[in-house]
Short mmCIF file of C-alpha atoms and ligand atoms in Angstrom, two decimals:
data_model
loop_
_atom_site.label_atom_id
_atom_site.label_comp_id
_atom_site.label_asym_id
_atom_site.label_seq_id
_atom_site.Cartn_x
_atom_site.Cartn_y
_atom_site.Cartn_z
CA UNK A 1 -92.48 -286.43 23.93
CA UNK A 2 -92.14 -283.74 26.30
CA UNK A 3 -94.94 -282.54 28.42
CA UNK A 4 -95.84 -278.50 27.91
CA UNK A 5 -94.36 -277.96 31.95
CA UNK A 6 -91.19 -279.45 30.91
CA UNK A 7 -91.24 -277.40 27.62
CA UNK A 8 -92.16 -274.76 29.45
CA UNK A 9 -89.12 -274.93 31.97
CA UNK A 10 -86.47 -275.77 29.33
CA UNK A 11 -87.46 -272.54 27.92
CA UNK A 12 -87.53 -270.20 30.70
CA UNK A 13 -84.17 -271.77 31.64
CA UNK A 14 -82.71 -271.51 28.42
CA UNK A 15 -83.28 -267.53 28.69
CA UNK A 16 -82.04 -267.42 32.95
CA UNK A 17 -78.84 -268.53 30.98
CA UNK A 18 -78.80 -265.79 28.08
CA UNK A 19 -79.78 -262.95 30.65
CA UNK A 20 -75.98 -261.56 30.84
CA UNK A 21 -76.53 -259.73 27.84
CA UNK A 22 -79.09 -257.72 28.44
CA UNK A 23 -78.25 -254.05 28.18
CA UNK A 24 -80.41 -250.50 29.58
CA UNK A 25 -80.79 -247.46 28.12
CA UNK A 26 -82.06 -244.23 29.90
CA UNK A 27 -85.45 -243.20 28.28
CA UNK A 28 -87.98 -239.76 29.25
CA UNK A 29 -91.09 -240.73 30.53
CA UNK A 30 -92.54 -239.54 27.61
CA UNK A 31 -91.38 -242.40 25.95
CA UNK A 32 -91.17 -245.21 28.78
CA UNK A 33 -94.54 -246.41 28.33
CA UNK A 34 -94.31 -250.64 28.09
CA UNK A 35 -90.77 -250.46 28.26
CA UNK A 36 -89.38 -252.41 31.66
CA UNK A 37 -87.82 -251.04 34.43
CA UNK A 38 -84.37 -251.72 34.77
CA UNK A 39 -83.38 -250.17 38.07
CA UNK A 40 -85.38 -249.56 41.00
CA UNK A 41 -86.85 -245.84 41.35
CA UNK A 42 -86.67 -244.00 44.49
CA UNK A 43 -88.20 -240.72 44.91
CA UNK A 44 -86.93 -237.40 46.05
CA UNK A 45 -90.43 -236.29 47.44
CA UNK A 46 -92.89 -237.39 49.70
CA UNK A 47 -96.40 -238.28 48.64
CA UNK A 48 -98.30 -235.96 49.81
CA UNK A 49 -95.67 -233.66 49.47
CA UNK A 50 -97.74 -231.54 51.57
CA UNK A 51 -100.31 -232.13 54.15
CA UNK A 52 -103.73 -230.91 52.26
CA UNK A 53 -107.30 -231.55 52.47
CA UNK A 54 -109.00 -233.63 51.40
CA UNK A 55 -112.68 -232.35 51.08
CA UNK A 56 -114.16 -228.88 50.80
CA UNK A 57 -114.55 -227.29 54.18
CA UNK A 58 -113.05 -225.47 57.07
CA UNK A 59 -109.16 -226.16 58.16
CA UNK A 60 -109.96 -226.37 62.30
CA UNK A 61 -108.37 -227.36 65.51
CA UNK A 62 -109.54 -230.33 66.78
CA UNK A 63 -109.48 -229.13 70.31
CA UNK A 64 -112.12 -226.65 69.78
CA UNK A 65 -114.29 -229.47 68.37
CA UNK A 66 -113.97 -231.89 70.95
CA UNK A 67 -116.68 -231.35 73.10
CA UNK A 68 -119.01 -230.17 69.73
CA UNK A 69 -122.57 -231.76 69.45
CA UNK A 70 -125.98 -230.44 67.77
CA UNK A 71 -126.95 -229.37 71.09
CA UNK A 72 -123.78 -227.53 71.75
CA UNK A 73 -122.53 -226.10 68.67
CA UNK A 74 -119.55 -224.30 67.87
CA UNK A 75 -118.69 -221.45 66.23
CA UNK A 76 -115.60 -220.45 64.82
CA UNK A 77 -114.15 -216.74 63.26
CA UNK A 78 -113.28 -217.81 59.63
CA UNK A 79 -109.50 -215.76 59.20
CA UNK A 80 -108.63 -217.39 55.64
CA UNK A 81 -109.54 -218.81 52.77
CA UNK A 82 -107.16 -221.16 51.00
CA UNK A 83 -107.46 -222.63 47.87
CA UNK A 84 -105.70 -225.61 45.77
CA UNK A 85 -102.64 -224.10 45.22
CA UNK A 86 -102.79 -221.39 47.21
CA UNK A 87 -100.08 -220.76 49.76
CA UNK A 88 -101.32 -220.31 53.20
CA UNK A 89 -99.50 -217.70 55.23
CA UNK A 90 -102.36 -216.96 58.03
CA UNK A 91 -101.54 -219.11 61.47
CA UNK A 92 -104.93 -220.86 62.88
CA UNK A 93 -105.33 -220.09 66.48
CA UNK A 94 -108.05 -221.27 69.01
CA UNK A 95 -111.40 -220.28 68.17
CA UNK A 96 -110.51 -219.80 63.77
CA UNK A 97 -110.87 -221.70 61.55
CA UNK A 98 -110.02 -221.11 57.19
CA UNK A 99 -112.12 -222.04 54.83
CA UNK A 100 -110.71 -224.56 52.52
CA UNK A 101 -110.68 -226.38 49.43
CA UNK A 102 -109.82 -229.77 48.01
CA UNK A 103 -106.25 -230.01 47.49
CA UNK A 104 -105.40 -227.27 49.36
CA UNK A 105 -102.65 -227.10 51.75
CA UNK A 106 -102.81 -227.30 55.42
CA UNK A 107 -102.35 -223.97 57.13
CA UNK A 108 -99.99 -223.55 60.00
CA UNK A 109 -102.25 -224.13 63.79
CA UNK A 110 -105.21 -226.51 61.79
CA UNK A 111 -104.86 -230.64 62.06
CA UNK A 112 -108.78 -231.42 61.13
CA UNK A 113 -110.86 -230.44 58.25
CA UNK A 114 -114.35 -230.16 59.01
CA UNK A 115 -116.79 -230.77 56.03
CA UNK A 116 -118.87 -227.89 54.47
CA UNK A 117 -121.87 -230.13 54.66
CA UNK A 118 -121.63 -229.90 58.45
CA UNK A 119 -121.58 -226.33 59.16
CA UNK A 120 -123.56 -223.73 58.72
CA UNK A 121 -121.84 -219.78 57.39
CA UNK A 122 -123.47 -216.14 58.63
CA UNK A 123 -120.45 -214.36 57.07
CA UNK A 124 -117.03 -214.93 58.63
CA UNK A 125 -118.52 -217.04 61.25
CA UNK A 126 -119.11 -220.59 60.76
CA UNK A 127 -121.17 -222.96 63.33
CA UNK A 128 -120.44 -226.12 63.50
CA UNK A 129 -122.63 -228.82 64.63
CA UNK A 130 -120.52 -232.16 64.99
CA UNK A 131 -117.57 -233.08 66.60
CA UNK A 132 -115.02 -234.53 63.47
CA UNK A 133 -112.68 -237.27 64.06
CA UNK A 134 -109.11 -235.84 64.79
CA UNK A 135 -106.89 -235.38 62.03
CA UNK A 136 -110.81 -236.38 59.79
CA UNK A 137 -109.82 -235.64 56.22
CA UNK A 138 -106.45 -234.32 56.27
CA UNK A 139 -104.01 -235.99 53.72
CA UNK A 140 -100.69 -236.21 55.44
CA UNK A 141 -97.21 -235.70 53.77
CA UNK A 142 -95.75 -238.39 52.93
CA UNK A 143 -99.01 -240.49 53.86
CA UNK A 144 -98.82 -242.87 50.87
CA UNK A 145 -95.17 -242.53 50.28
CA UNK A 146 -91.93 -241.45 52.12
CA UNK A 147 -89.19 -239.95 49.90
CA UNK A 148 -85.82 -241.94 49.79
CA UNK A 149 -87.97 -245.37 49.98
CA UNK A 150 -88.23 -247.67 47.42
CA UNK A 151 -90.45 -246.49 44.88
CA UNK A 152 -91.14 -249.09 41.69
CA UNK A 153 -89.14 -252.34 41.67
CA UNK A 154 -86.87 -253.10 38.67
CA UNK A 155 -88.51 -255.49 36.31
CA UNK A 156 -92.08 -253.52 36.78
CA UNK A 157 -93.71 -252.68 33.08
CA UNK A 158 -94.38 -249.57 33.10
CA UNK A 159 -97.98 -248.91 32.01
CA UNK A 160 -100.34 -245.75 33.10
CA UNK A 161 -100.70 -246.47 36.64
CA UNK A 162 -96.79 -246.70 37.01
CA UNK A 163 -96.26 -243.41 34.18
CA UNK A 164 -99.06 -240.94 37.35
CA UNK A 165 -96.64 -242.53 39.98
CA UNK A 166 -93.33 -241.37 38.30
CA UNK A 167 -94.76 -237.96 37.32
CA UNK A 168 -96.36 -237.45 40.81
CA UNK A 169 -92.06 -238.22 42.11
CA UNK A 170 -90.96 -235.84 38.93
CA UNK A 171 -88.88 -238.93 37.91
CA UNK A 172 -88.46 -238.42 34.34
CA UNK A 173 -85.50 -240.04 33.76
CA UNK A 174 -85.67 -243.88 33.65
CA UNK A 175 -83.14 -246.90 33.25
CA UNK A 176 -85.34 -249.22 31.15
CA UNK A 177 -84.16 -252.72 29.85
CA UNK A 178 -83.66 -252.80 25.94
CA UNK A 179 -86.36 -254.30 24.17
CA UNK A 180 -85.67 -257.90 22.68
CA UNK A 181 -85.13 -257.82 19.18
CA UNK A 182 -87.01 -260.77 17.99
CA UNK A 183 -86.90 -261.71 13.60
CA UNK A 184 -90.18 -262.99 12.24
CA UNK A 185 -90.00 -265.05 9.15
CA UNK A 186 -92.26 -267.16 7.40
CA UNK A 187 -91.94 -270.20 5.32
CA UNK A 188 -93.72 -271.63 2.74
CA UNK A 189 -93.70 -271.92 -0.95
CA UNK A 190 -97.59 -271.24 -0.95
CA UNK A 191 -97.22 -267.73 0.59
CA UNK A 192 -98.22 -264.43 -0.37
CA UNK A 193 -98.46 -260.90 1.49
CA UNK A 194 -102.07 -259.65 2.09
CA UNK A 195 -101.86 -257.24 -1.23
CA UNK A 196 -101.14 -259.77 -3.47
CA UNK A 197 -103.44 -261.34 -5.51
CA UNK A 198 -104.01 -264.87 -4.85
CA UNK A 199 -103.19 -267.48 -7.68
CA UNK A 200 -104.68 -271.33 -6.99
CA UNK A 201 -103.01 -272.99 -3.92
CA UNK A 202 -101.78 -269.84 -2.60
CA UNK A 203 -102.72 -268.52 0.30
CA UNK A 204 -101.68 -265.35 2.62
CA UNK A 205 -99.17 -265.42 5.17
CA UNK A 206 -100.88 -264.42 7.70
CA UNK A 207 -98.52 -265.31 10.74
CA UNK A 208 -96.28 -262.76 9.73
CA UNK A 209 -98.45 -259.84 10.68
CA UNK A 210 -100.13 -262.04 13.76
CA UNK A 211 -96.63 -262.80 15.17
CA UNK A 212 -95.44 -259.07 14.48
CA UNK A 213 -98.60 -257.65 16.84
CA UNK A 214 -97.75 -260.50 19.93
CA UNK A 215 -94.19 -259.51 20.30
CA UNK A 216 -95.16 -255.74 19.74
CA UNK A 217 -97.68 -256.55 22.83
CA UNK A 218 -95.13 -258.58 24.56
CA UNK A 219 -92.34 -256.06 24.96
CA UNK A 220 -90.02 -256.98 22.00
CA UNK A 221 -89.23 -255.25 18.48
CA UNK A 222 -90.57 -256.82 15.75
CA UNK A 223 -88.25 -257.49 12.94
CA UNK A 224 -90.81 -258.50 9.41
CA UNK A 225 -88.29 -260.39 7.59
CA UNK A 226 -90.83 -261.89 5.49
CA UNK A 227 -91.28 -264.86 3.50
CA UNK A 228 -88.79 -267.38 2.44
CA UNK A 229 -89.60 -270.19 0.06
CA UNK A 230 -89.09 -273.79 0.79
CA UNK A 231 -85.57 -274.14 -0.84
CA UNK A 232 -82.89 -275.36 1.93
CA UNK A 233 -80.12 -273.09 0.36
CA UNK A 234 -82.52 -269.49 0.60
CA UNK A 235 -84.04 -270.81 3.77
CA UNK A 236 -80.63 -271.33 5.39
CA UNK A 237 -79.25 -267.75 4.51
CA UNK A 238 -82.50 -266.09 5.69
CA UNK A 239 -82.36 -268.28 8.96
CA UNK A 240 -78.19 -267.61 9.10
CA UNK A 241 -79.19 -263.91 8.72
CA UNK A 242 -82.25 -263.80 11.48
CA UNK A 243 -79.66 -264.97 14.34
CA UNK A 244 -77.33 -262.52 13.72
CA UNK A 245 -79.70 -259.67 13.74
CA UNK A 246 -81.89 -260.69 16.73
CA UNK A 247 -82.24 -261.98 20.14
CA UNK A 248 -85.09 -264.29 19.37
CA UNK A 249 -86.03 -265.48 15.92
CA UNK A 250 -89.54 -266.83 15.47
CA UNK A 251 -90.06 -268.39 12.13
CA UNK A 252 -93.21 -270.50 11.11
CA UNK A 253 -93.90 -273.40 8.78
CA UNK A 254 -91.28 -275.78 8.45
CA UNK A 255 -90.71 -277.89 11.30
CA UNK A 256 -93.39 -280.75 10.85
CA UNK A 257 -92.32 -283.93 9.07
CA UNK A 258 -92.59 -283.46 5.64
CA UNK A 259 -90.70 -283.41 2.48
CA UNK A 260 -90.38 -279.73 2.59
CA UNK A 261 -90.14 -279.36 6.40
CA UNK A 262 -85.95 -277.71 6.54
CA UNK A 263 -85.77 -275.55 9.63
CA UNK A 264 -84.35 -278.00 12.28
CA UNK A 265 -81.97 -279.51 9.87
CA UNK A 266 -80.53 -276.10 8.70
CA UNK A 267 -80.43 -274.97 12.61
CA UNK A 268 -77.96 -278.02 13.51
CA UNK A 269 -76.36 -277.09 10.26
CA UNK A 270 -75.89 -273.39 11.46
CA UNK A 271 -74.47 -274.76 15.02
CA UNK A 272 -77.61 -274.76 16.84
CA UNK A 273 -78.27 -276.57 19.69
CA UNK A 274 -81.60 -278.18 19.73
CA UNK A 275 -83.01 -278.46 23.25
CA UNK A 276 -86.85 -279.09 22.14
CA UNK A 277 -88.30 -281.03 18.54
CA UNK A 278 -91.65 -281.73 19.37
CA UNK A 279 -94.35 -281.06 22.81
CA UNK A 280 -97.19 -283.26 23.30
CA UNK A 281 -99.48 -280.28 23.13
CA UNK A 282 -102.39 -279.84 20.54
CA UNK A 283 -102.45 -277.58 18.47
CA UNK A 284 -99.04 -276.81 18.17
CA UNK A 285 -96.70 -280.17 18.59
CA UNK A 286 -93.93 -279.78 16.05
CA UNK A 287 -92.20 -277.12 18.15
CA UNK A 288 -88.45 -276.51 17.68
CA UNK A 289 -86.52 -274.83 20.34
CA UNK A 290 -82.46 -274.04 19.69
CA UNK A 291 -79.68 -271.69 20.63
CA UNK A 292 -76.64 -270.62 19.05
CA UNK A 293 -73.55 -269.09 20.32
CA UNK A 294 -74.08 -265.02 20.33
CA UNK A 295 -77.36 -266.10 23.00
CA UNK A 296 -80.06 -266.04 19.98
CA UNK A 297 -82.66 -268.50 20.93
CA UNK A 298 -84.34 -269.75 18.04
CA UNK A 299 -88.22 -270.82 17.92
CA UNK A 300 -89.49 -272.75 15.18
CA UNK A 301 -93.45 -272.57 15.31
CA UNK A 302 -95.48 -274.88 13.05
CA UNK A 303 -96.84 -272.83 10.37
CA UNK A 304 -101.13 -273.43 10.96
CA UNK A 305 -102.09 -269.83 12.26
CA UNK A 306 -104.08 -271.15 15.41
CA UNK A 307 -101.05 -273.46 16.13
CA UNK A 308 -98.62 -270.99 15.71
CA UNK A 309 -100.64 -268.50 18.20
CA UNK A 310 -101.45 -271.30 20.44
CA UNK A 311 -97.52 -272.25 20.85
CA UNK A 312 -96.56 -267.81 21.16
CA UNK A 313 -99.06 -267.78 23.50
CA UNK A 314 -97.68 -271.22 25.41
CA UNK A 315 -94.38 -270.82 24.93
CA UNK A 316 -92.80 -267.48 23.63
CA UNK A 317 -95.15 -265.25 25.25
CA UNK A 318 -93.31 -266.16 28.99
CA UNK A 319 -90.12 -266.41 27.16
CA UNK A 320 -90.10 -262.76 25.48
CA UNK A 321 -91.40 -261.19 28.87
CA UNK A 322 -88.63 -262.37 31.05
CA UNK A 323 -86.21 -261.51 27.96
CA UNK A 324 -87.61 -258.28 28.01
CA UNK A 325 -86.73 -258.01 32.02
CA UNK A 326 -90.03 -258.48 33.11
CA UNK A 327 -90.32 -260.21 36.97
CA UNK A 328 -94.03 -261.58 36.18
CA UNK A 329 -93.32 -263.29 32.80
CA UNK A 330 -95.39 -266.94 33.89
CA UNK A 331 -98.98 -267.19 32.16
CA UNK A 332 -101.84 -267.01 33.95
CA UNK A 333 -104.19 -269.21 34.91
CA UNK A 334 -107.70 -269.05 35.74
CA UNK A 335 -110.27 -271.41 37.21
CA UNK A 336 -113.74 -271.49 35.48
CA UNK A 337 -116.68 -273.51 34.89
CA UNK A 338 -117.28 -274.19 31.21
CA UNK A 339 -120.64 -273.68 29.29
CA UNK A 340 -119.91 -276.19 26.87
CA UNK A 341 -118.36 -279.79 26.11
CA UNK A 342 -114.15 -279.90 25.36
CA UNK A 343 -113.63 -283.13 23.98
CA UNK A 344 -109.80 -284.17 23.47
CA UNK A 345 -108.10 -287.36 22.13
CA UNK A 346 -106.23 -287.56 25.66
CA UNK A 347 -102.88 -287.64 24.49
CA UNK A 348 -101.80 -284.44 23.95
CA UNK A 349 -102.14 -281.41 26.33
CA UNK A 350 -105.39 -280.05 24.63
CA UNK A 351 -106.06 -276.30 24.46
CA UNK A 352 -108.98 -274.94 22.67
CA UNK A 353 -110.42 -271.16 22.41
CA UNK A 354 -113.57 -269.13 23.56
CA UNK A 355 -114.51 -266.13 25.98
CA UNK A 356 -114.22 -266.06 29.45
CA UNK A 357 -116.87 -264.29 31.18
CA UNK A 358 -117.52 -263.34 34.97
CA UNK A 359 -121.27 -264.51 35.52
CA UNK A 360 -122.33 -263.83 39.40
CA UNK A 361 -118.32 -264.28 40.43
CA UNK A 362 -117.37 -267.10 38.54
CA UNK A 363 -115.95 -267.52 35.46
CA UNK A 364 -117.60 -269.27 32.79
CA UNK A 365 -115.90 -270.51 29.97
CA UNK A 366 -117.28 -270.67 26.17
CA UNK A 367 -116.14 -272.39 23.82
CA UNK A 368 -115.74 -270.36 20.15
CA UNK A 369 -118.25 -271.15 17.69
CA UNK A 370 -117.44 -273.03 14.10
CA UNK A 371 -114.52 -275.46 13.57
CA UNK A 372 -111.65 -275.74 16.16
CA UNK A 373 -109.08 -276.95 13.18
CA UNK A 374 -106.04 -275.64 13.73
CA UNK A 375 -106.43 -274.68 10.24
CA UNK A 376 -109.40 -272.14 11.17
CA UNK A 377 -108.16 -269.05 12.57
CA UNK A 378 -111.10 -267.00 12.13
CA UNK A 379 -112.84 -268.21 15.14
CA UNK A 380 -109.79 -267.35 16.83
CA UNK A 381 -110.60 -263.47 16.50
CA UNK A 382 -112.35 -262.16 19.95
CA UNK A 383 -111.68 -265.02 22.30
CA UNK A 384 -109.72 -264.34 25.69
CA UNK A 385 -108.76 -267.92 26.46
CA UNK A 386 -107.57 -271.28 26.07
CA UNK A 387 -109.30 -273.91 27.81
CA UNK A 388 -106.94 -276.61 28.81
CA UNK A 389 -107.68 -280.45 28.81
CA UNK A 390 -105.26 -282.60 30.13
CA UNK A 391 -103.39 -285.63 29.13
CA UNK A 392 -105.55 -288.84 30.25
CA UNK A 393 -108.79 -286.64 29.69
CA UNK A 394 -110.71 -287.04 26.79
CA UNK A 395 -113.77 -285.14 27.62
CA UNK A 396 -115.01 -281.99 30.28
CA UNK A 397 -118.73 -282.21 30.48
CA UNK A 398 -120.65 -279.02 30.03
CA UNK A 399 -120.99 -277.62 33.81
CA UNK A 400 -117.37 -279.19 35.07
CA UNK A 401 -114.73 -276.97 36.32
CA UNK A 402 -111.77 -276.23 33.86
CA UNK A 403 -108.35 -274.34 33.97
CA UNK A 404 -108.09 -271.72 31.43
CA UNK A 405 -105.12 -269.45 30.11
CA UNK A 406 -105.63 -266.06 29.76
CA UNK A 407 -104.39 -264.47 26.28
CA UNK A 408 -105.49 -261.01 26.56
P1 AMP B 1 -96.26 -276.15 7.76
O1 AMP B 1 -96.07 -276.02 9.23
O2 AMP B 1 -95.22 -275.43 6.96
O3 AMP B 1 -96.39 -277.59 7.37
O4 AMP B 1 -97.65 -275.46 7.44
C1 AMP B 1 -98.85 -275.97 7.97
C2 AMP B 1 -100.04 -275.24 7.44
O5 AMP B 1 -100.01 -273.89 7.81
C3 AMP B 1 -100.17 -275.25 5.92
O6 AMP B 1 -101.54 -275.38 5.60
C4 AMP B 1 -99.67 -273.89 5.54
O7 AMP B 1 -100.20 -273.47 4.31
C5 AMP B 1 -100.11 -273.02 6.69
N1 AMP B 1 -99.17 -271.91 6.86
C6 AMP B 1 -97.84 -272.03 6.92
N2 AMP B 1 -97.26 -270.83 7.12
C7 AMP B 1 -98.26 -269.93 7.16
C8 AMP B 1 -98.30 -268.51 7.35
N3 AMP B 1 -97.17 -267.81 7.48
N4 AMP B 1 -99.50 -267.90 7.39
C9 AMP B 1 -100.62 -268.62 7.25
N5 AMP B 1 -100.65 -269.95 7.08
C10 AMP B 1 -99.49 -270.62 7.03
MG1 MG B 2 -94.68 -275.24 5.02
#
């Protein structure tokens, strides 16, 4: 069986080789939030694109200050008063100073701001009582950013941070990757959408709407083709139909070993190639990984909610964001100490779900209460991690160190 790394690499390999296809589209930043840049931006205007102040205060030259001290004050002749926004159009010469706000923009002849809580006002004449630092509390143009410099790198997601910095460069107009389309479908005979009423041995189908929100989160489109009953011939043309459509098909249920478990036989039917059957990782080891012709790349997730998270997570999660352009599509890993036992049966890659918390600058790791069945997802709700226990191990003692995956 393969080990999760090696999973893990097919994967990301199998979507290096379907990255031709991947096509931009120009979108307003009113609409590029969690999309994926697709070119590099480069702005027309430097950041500052003035030199302003950074405090409230007086505008000065520093070489009336120099000598300044409590025992030899200063006074200046205040000649201005600019405000944020104001235009200043009143040179500073030796022995002035303007009185300034925040924000406001340099005038011509002043390099230093002086704070107000240094001085001391009688009218237009302020005192000043402390020499400042030169150039104290001026914000330079172009400071924290030269125009015609590289700006954001392609393959950033842009999120609010990255949204200020493209309004601050009036870049409105962005080449964004377009968003995976990914098909969802569920299989299963005993399925039923949340608003129908359960009849014995049914039960809802709940991957559906679980695997819709991760590839929402993850960058892609979600495409709810629903459920499809355990008959080969309706399973095939849903399947047939999923690869057209989309760039990544994710159905559940299916791929385990028995009587009513089609997918991977239907896939080689269809002309798939399958590069993964099974991962010796628990929960989620019957995982089916194929691609077909027009670049679709296929996942076939064992139906159990936790398992099917668990391998999204794993596997698709790192998949989807370097479909979706992304440069940092790896998980991530975190080191923590855990609060409680994780027992394993050694052979399998062993993840299992709780909080991660920051205590005193560590992380401590706990595990979720009630069952960890792969059949349970309600535990599932409010955790942050997976801790991992590797092959070989069978136990991490309460107090041990422990590697955890972040999911949130
Ligand atoms: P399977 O992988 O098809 O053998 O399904 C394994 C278990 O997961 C069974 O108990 C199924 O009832 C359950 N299951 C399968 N698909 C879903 C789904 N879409 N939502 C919730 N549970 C499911
Ligand atoms: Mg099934």
């Amino acid at each position: 069986m393969l080990s999760v790394i090696e999973a893990e690499e097919i994967i990301l390999n199998l979507v290096r080789g379907s990255n031709s296809h991947r096509d931009t589209e120009i979108v307003d930043l009113e609409t590029a939030n969690g999309r994926v840049l697709a070119t590099a931006v480069t702005g027309k205007l430097d950041i500052p694109h003035w030199n302003n102040s950074a405090m409230d205060g007086y505008a000065v030259r520093y070489q009336d200050l120099e000598d300044c001290s409590p025992n030899k004050p200063v006074t200046l002749e205040i000649v201005t008063e600019i405000a944020a926004g104001d235009r200043p159009t009143v040179e500073i010469k030796s022995g002035q100073a303007a009185r300034i706000f925040t924000g406001a923009m340099l005038p011509q002849g002043a390099d230093t701001i002086v704070i107000q809580e240094n001085t001391t006002r009688e009218a237009d004449l302020v005192t000043i009582l402390q020499a400042p630092q030169p150039e104290e509390f001026v914000r330079h143009q172009g400071a924290f950013y030269q125009a015609g410099t590289p700006l954001l790198a392609s393959g950033i997601k842009i999120g609010a941070a990255e949204i200020a910095v493209l309004a601050t460069a009036q870049c409105t107009q962005l080449s964004v990757y377009r968003r995976p389309r990914v098909a969802i479908l569920s299989t299963g005979d005993e399925l039923v959408t949340p608003e129908q009423t359960l009849q014995p041995g049914q039960i809802v189908d709940s991957n559906q709407y679980a695997l819709a929100s991760f590839v929402a989160n993850n960058g892609g489109i979600p495409l709810k083709l629903g459920i499809v009953s355990d008959c080969p011939e309706e399973l095939k043309s849903a399947i047939a139909k999923a690869i057209e459509t989309a760039d990544l098909v994710l159905s559940t249920g299916g791929v385990s070993v028995g009587d009513y478990d089609y997918v991977d036989r239907i896939l080689a039917e269809l002309g798939g190639t399958l590069h993964i059957r099974s991962v010796a990782v628990k929960p989620g080891k019957p995982l089916t990984v194929a691609t077909f012709d027009n670049n679709c790349l296929y996942f076939g997730i064992p139906g159990n909610p936790v398992s099917a998270l668990v391998s999204c997570w794993r596997f698709v999660q790192p998949a989807l964001k370097q479909l979706s352009g992304q440069k940092n599509y790896r998980s991530r890993f975190v080191g923590a100490v855990t609060r409680h036992e994780l027992k394993a049966a050694g052979k399998r890659e062993t993840y299992l779900w709780g909080q991660l918390h920051l205590v005193d600058g560590k992380y401590k790791f706990a595990l979720a209460g009630g069952s960890h069945s792969s059949g349970n997802l309600v535990n599932l709700a409010q955790t942050n991690g997976l801790a991992i226990v590797p092959v070989g191990h069978k136990l991490i003692k309460s107090g041990e160190p422990v590697t955890v995956m972040l999911i949130s």
